[in-house]
Amino acid sequence: MVNKKRKSSIPKAVVLDRSGGAGVQKKKIGGDKGKGKLVPIRAESEESDFDDVAPAMQFDEDSDLGIGGGVEEVEEFEEFEEDEENDGGAQDADSFISDADSDEDEEYSDDSGSGDFDTKVAKGMERLEQLKAEAAEEQHAATMSEKRHVFTKRPEEGGDDEEEEEAEEDADMLENIPLAERQDRVQETLRVLDNVASQREGDHSRDEYLSILKDDLIAIYDYSEWLIGKLMDLFPPRELFEFLETNEKQRPITIRVNTLKTSRRDLVQALTRKGMNIDKTGAWCNVGLQIFESDVAVGSTAEYLAGHYLVQSASSFLPVLALDVGENMRILDMAAAPGGKTTHIAQNMKNTGFLMANDVSAERLIALRGNVLRMGITNCAITNYNGVGMERVMVGFDRVLLDAPCTGLGVISRDPRIKATKTEHDVVLCSQLQKKLLLSAIDCCKVGGFIVYSTCSILVEENELAVDYALKHRNVRIVDTDLPFGRPGMTKFRKNRMHSTLSLSRRYYPHIFNMDGFYVCKLEKLANGENKDSLWFKEKVPKGKKEKRKSEPGLPAPPAKVIKRKKMESEPEAVEQPKKKGLTIKETKPAEKRSRWKRKSQKDKEKKKLAKATKSVTTDKKPASAVKKTSSPKAATKKAAKPAKKASKKKTKK
Amino acid sequence: MRPLTEEESKTLFKKLDKYIGGNTRFLVDRKDDEWVFRLHNKKVWYLRTATEKLAGNVAQQNLLGAGVCFGRFTHNGKFKLGITCLDFLAQFAQNKFWVKPNQEQAFLFGNNVTRAGLGRITEGTAKHQGVIVLNMADVPIGFGVTARSTLECRKLESAQVALFHEADIGEYIRREEQLI
């Protein structure tokens, strides 16, 4: 009986969680437990049946998304969160877990309590009748709840009219499906995508569900198709939904105290007197304040005009924290306008040293100048150069900050137009510019200095790939940002394989940290010029091979670069190598050597033939012969000399 | 960036004297570091010599400025003081004028202050004397020129002007492009 019911095409829990997907854990257990409205009792009994079969299903979501870690972080920075959902979700999840346990206990206690066989049978019969009744109800409910299915609009027909239905679906896309219906469908699709194999209707594939999800998300949130596609590459479905939801809301307003003119305590007092509901940001930043409510406009109080604070998003504190600014330094800010980070650097320098604030746009420099002058900064020079080519103006900076221009996909909540206007072409242009700027930034820096690269985007093309490019073309290495939180950068993304140290860079997302999407990476300059013996290349050499070579006696140290075939003569490399575009792991040999080498391989072949013919003792392998130093012109003398040499070689080896 | 000529220096210090009197020597001869006045694109900048040296790497067209901007020289050679040097002048100011909260916003919009808005004033302020304007929380909010001396101010009617507005910190928003 029970088995029959399970095989029915109606999905396990027709009852939907109406929470709107706010808390993930909430959803997971709610869906199974039937916290929805239709028939709670049935759902509970179903749940207990299914426990035997697929207990693992309940824990799938955690592993998929790593939300466990996310929830922790959410709780840490409660001060940020005005979103009740996140907090509520976490709390509710706890309560859900406890509910589940208690319910299960009750049910199992019933079964195990009675010892009598008759009573057991009686109970079993009761149960059967109950289930029959419930099955009938379910059928009824199924017909009622048509729109909750993702694919079907009519009662289930086992996927025969799949194409027709999909065609209908497509037609429906063009028509106006009401927003609520789309949202429901999104929730249902997400639920199915959690475990497609068991949850899907008929034979619909995961891709089909994803495409439906994509269409719905485009319709609900007004994103362009290309952009949703990009985001689907970045995030798993549930996280994507969280991200999109978070982008619809504003991040809290944060300000940064100007320690050159006032202290945080004084400013809090002054502003609360003016009628602002203000509080400190977390312990990670001691100059940040968060504004919950305000009677007066935040950007035009007397304190603001006097330069006591600046309105700045919380994520913009991060690159300056990573930069590790000290007094009496020379610092360059390559894309400084409108000046939030510049002024932060200057206050950390305490007006000592020299700060060069540069921006390519003369219009935005007006804002930069205004901010710099208002905040009382005296060690700053404001310049109007293109960042690309800055090394021709001035070099030798202790620190360089590059907050590169980007597509701004992390700050969609501030500027909703990005959803529709950004295209692939924008990403290509931006990423090209970012790479050029980053190389210039590295060139401007002194050896041993630090460069911090940051963007307000979440795309890999603009973040990790730009830094990876720099690693290939300059003598730099990534160092730890020393930031107290943040998701590690990606080392693998789709077809791209990037350097392993990119995990030291940090990514920030609005739906996890409640701050703008951001990326920060800190680089240390190892040497001037383009890379030759850069760490990146050295990392590529398999460690085993290198050690082997070093252990061979009587030979000079092998070169740093890897060559597929082992060298004949380990000659010292020339210091200045010819420039080549892109990577060259293979060593470039002049023409003469190559011909010599070919001759040697020919010789080897002859040698082999000889060996076979004469049945020599030595079991000759190519490498052993290849390592020989001398190269006699005549083959005959060589052949004669070879056995003797081989013998001697063997002795030295052993 | 070039040093000021004799004439230009005279004009500048004459103007500064109006506001901070004999304390101009504190600007020129500083014990902690050597600070200088320099001219760049008709604007007067006040900065350390070290900063000036490094700013020398930048081409004239590309440099917007370095250090603190004190003001600009007009076409006819007169010096107009800008709001951006307020901090420096405020610390050396000899005559101060406190504005009441009721007229503080009005002043920040560029209006003159009447007798009704006069909170406090330094004793012995002359007529048409350059003063630093502060709000009642002792935050400097601009420059002005007194309309009457201290004694005369007491006899003014509430609607009569007590202070002529010269520069205020509201200009950072109102006149961002023309910020000197």
PDB file of C-alpha atoms in Angstrom, chain B residues 37-126:
ATOM      1  CA  PHE B  37      52.968  78.852  -0.203  1.00  0.00           C
ATOM      2  CA  ARG B  38      53.010  78.021  -3.847  1.00  0.00           C
ATOM      3  CA  LEU B  39      51.073  79.229  -6.822  1.00  0.00           C
ATOM      4  CA  HIS B  40      49.497  76.834  -9.291  1.00  0.00           C
ATOM      5  CA  ASN B  41      46.932  77.849 -11.897  1.00  0.00           C
ATOM      6  CA  LYS B  42      46.263  81.122 -10.115  1.00  0.00           C
ATOM      7  CA  LYS B  43      45.474  79.329  -6.874  1.00  0.00           C
ATOM      8  CA  VAL B  44      47.514  79.542  -3.724  1.00  0.00           C
ATOM      9  CA  TRP B  45      48.459  76.235  -2.159  1.00  0.00           C
ATOM     10  CA  TYR B  46      49.969  75.675   1.257  1.00  0.00           C
ATOM     11  CA  LEU B  47      52.022  72.523   1.603  1.00  0.00           C
ATOM     12  CA  ARG B  48      55.150  70.900   2.931  1.00  0.00           C
ATOM     13  CA  THR B  49      58.333  71.218   0.894  1.00  0.00           C
ATOM     14  CA  ALA B  50      58.575  67.437   0.759  1.00  0.00           C
ATOM     15  CA  THR B  51      55.120  67.209  -0.766  1.00  0.00           C
ATOM     16  CA  GLU B  52      55.964  69.968  -3.195  1.00  0.00           C
ATOM     17  CA  LYS B  53      59.037  68.109  -4.398  1.00  0.00           C
ATOM     18  CA  LEU B  54      57.105  64.936  -5.079  1.00  0.00           C
ATOM     19  CA  ALA B  55      54.291  66.824  -6.702  1.00  0.00           C
ATOM     20  CA  GLY B  56      56.914  68.176  -9.067  1.00  0.00           C
ATOM     21  CA  ASN B  57      56.793  64.846 -10.854  1.00  0.00           C
ATOM     22  CA  VAL B  58      53.395  65.740 -12.167  1.00  0.00           C
ATOM     23  CA  ALA B  59      52.956  67.836 -15.293  1.00  0.00           C
ATOM     24  CA  GLN B  60      51.326  71.193 -14.854  1.00  0.00           C
ATOM     25  CA  GLN B  61      48.249  70.368 -16.899  1.00  0.00           C
ATOM     26  CA  ASN B  62      47.667  67.156 -15.007  1.00  0.00           C
ATOM     27  CA  LEU B  63      48.122  68.504 -11.527  1.00  0.00           C
ATOM     28  CA  LEU B  64      45.010  69.834  -9.898  1.00  0.00           C
ATOM     29  CA  GLY B  65      46.731  70.843  -6.739  1.00  0.00           C
ATOM     30  CA  ALA B  66      48.681  69.692  -3.750  1.00  0.00           C
ATOM     31  CA  GLY B  67      48.293  70.451  -0.090  1.00  0.00           C
ATOM     32  CA  VAL B  68      45.716  72.955   1.141  1.00  0.00           C
ATOM     33  CA  CYS B  69      44.160  75.561  -1.099  1.00  0.00           C
ATOM     34  CA  PHE B  70      43.996  78.988   0.523  1.00  0.00           C
ATOM     35  CA  GLY B  71      42.343  80.923  -2.244  1.00  0.00           C
ATOM     36  CA  ARG B  72      42.888  82.384  -5.661  1.00  0.00           C
ATOM     37  CA  PHE B  73      44.201  85.454  -7.324  1.00  0.00           C
ATOM     38  CA  THR B  74      41.711  87.259  -9.483  1.00  0.00           C
ATOM     39  CA  HIS B  75      42.382  88.745 -12.874  1.00  0.00           C
ATOM     40  CA  ASN B  76      43.256  92.084 -11.365  1.00  0.00           C
ATOM     41  CA  GLY B  77      45.609  90.667  -8.799  1.00  0.00           C
ATOM     42  CA  LYS B  78      43.367  90.687  -5.757  1.00  0.00           C
ATOM     43  CA  PHE B  79      43.279  87.706  -3.452  1.00  0.00           C
ATOM     44  CA  LYS B  80      40.036  85.940  -2.657  1.00  0.00           C
ATOM     45  CA  LEU B  81      40.105  83.683   0.355  1.00  0.00           C
ATOM     46  CA  GLY B  82      38.561  80.248   0.000  1.00  0.00           C
ATOM     47  CA  ILE B  83      36.703  78.101   2.497  1.00  0.00           C
ATOM     48  CA  THR B  84      39.174  75.262   2.184  1.00  0.00           C
ATOM     49  CA  CYS B  85      41.745  76.872   4.494  1.00  0.00           C
ATOM     50  CA  LEU B  86      39.218  77.275   7.296  1.00  0.00           C
ATOM     51  CA  ASP B  87      40.935  74.809   9.635  1.00  0.00           C
ATOM     52  CA  PHE B  88      44.227  76.599   9.459  1.00  0.00           C
ATOM     53  CA  LEU B  89      42.774  80.006  10.010  1.00  0.00           C
ATOM     54  CA  ALA B  90      40.392  78.906  12.722  1.00  0.00           C
ATOM     55  CA  GLN B  91      43.176  77.748  14.995  1.00  0.00           C
ATOM     56  CA  PHE B  92      44.926  81.103  14.797  1.00  0.00           C
ATOM     57  CA  ALA B  93      41.864  83.292  14.705  1.00  0.00           C
ATOM     58  CA  GLN B  94      41.801  86.325  16.928  1.00  0.00           C
ATOM     59  CA  ASN B  95      38.225  87.453  16.369  1.00  0.00           C
ATOM     60  CA  LYS B  96      35.366  85.025  16.368  1.00  0.00           C
ATOM     61  CA  PHE B  97      31.652  85.211  15.790  1.00  0.00           C
ATOM     62  CA  TRP B  98      29.257  82.582  17.069  1.00  0.00           C
ATOM     63  CA  VAL B  99      26.014  82.025  15.203  1.00  0.00           C
ATOM     64  CA  LYS B 100      22.852  80.794  16.888  1.00  0.00           C
ATOM     65  CA  PRO B 101      21.201  77.617  15.596  1.00  0.00           C
ATOM     66  CA  ASN B 102      18.255  79.555  14.202  1.00  0.00           C
ATOM     67  CA  GLN B 103      20.429  81.293  11.620  1.00  0.00           C
ATOM     68  CA  GLU B 104      23.103  78.658  11.222  1.00  0.00           C
ATOM     69  CA  GLN B 105      21.412  77.051   8.233  1.00  0.00           C
ATOM     70  CA  ALA B 106      20.786  80.425   6.663  1.00  0.00           C
ATOM     71  CA  PHE B 107      24.457  81.251   6.908  1.00  0.00           C
ATOM     72  CA  LEU B 108      25.367  77.912   5.383  1.00  0.00           C
ATOM     73  CA  PHE B 109      23.242  78.857   2.415  1.00  0.00           C
ATOM     74  CA  GLY B 110      25.220  82.008   1.883  1.00  0.00           C
ATOM     75  CA  ASN B 111      23.131  84.594   3.687  1.00  0.00           C
ATOM     76  CA  ASN B 112      24.245  87.321   6.016  1.00  0.00           C
ATOM     77  CA  VAL B 113      23.630  86.982   9.709  1.00  0.00           C
ATOM     78  CA  THR B 114      21.356  89.439  11.477  1.00  0.00           C
ATOM     79  CA  ARG B 115      21.407  90.596  15.073  1.00  0.00           C
ATOM     80  CA  ALA B 116      18.892  87.883  15.943  1.00  0.00           C
ATOM     81  CA  GLY B 117      21.391  85.236  14.950  1.00  0.00           C
ATOM     82  CA  LEU B 118      24.295  86.671  16.883  1.00  0.00           C
ATOM     83  CA  GLY B 119      25.245  84.258  19.645  1.00  0.00           C
ATOM     84  CA  ARG B 120      28.582  85.573  20.850  1.00  0.00           C
ATOM     85  CA  ILE B 121      31.287  87.817  19.575  1.00  0.00           C
ATOM     86  CA  THR B 122      34.847  88.451  20.671  1.00  0.00           C
ATOM     87  CA  GLU B 123      35.333  91.572  22.718  1.00  0.00           C
ATOM     88  CA  GLY B 124      37.011  94.438  20.939  1.00  0.00           C
ATOM     89  CA  THR B 125      36.136  93.442  17.415  1.00  0.00           C
ATOM     90  CA  ALA B 126      36.311  96.417  15.084  1.00  0.00           C
TER      91      ALA B 126
END
